[in-house]
Amino acid sequence: MKQYISSISLLVRDYDEAIKFYTKKLHFLIPEDTELEGHKRWVTITPRENNSCHLLLAKVIVEQQYNAVGNQSGGRVFLFLYTDNFWRDL
């Protein structure tokens, strides 16, 4: 079987706030938004033109996770989004 990365978890404070940012600002799609037990959801987002890898929105639940939102890679660049037209996609 060919191996590939299907999803990367991304810590967020609020599902809907993150969905709004990624869909309105970056025009991402939402392939899945499924309600789970305990006020959790399985939410995946992906760039419109390439859905080979998804971001899985993971809502924080403990203080340590809150501190990592926006700093999940210790201050390094976490993800690189390629575009052929920055101003169109801004």
mmCIF file of C-alpha atoms in Angstrom:
data_model
loop_
_atom_site.group_PDB
_atom_site.id
_atom_site.type_symbol
_atom_site.label_atom_id
_atom_site.label_comp_id
_atom_site.label_asym_id
_atom_site.label_seq_id
_atom_site.Cartn_x
_atom_site.Cartn_y
_atom_site.Cartn_z
ATOM 1 C CA MET A 1 0.000 0.000 0.000
ATOM 2 C CA LYS A 2 1.260 3.453 -0.863
ATOM 3 C CA GLN A 3 1.887 5.559 2.245
ATOM 4 C CA TYR A 4 0.837 9.188 2.563
ATOM 5 C CA ILE A 5 -0.109 11.660 5.273
ATOM 6 C CA SER A 6 -3.871 12.039 5.269
ATOM 7 C CA SER A 7 -4.326 14.547 8.097
ATOM 8 C CA ILE A 8 -2.358 16.838 10.377
ATOM 9 C CA SER A 9 -3.901 17.897 13.692
ATOM 10 C CA LEU A 10 -4.146 21.616 14.302
ATOM 11 C CA LEU A 11 -5.030 22.846 17.791
ATOM 12 C CA VAL A 12 -7.779 25.480 17.808
ATOM 13 C CA ARG A 13 -9.636 27.311 20.583
ATOM 14 C CA ASP A 14 -13.002 27.045 18.839
ATOM 15 C CA TYR A 15 -14.150 24.920 15.898
ATOM 16 C CA ASP A 16 -16.432 27.517 14.346
ATOM 17 C CA GLU A 17 -13.923 30.349 14.684
ATOM 18 C CA ALA A 18 -11.270 28.241 12.934
ATOM 19 C CA ILE A 19 -13.707 27.101 10.237
ATOM 20 C CA LYS A 20 -14.646 30.719 9.545
ATOM 21 C CA PHE A 21 -10.998 31.738 9.169
ATOM 22 C CA TYR A 22 -10.016 28.880 6.866
ATOM 23 C CA THR A 23 -13.146 28.983 4.704
ATOM 24 C CA LYS A 24 -13.625 32.767 4.461
ATOM 25 C CA LYS A 25 -9.996 33.955 4.364
ATOM 26 C CA LEU A 26 -8.274 31.037 2.624
ATOM 27 C CA HIS A 27 -11.304 29.568 0.812
ATOM 28 C CA PHE A 28 -10.665 26.050 2.137
ATOM 29 C CA LEU A 29 -13.297 23.333 1.898
ATOM 30 C CA ILE A 30 -14.747 21.262 4.747
ATOM 31 C CA PRO A 31 -14.807 17.603 3.661
ATOM 32 C CA GLU A 32 -16.086 16.476 7.055
ATOM 33 C CA ASP A 33 -17.721 17.980 10.125
ATOM 34 C CA THR A 34 -19.096 15.204 12.303
ATOM 35 C CA GLU A 35 -20.466 15.552 15.847
ATOM 36 C CA LEU A 36 -18.822 13.218 18.372
ATOM 37 C CA GLU A 37 -19.480 12.525 22.045
ATOM 38 C CA GLY A 38 -18.581 15.074 24.689
ATOM 39 C CA HIS A 39 -18.989 18.234 22.598
ATOM 40 C CA LYS A 40 -16.246 17.083 20.246
ATOM 41 C CA ARG A 41 -16.314 17.195 16.468
ATOM 42 C CA TRP A 42 -14.271 15.592 13.711
ATOM 43 C CA VAL A 43 -13.620 18.578 11.449
ATOM 44 C CA THR A 44 -11.298 18.379 8.471
ATOM 45 C CA ILE A 45 -10.420 21.238 6.155
ATOM 46 C CA THR A 46 -8.422 21.263 2.945
ATOM 47 C CA PRO A 47 -7.322 23.672 0.240
ATOM 48 C CA ARG A 48 -9.863 23.971 -2.559
ATOM 49 C CA GLU A 49 -7.595 22.761 -5.361
ATOM 50 C CA ASN A 50 -5.723 19.974 -3.581
ATOM 51 C CA ASN A 51 -7.340 17.721 -1.022
ATOM 52 C CA SER A 52 -4.622 15.082 -0.685
ATOM 53 C CA CYS A 53 -3.884 16.159 2.904
ATOM 54 C CA HIS A 54 -6.360 17.535 5.427
ATOM 55 C CA LEU A 55 -5.973 19.646 8.519
ATOM 56 C CA LEU A 56 -7.881 18.083 11.407
ATOM 57 C CA LEU A 57 -9.163 20.813 13.713
ATOM 58 C CA ALA A 58 -8.569 19.651 17.278
ATOM 59 C CA LYS A 59 -10.304 21.742 19.935
ATOM 60 C CA VAL A 60 -8.184 22.261 23.022
ATOM 61 C CA ILE A 61 -9.448 20.757 26.272
ATOM 62 C CA VAL A 62 -6.703 21.355 28.859
ATOM 63 C CA GLU A 63 -4.626 24.409 29.824
ATOM 64 C CA GLN A 64 -1.406 23.018 28.365
ATOM 65 C CA GLN A 65 -3.089 22.758 24.958
ATOM 66 C CA TYR A 66 -4.405 26.347 25.166
ATOM 67 C CA ASN A 67 -0.830 27.536 25.533
ATOM 68 C CA ALA A 68 0.148 25.677 22.348
ATOM 69 C CA VAL A 69 -2.505 27.231 20.066
ATOM 70 C CA GLY A 70 -0.612 29.262 17.474
ATOM 71 C CA ASN A 71 2.706 27.902 18.707
ATOM 72 C CA GLN A 72 2.407 24.211 17.952
ATOM 73 C CA SER A 73 5.889 23.934 16.539
ATOM 74 C CA GLY A 74 7.766 25.836 19.222
ATOM 75 C CA GLY A 75 7.968 29.104 17.315
ATOM 76 C CA ARG A 76 9.046 27.532 14.018
ATOM 77 C CA VAL A 77 7.018 27.631 10.825
ATOM 78 C CA PHE A 78 4.435 24.857 11.067
ATOM 79 C CA LEU A 79 2.842 24.606 7.641
ATOM 80 C CA PHE A 80 3.641 25.928 4.187
ATOM 81 C CA LEU A 81 0.734 26.746 1.877
ATOM 82 C CA TYR A 82 1.660 27.024 -1.784
ATOM 83 C CA THR A 83 -0.264 29.373 -4.057
ATOM 84 C CA ASP A 84 0.332 30.581 -7.591
ATOM 85 C CA ASN A 85 -1.340 33.936 -6.812
ATOM 86 C CA PHE A 86 -0.865 35.346 -3.325
ATOM 87 C CA TRP A 87 -3.050 38.421 -3.816
ATOM 88 C CA ARG A 88 -5.972 36.394 -5.177
ATOM 89 C CA ASP A 89 -5.834 34.014 -2.231
ATOM 90 C CA LEU A 90 -5.272 36.657 0.453
#
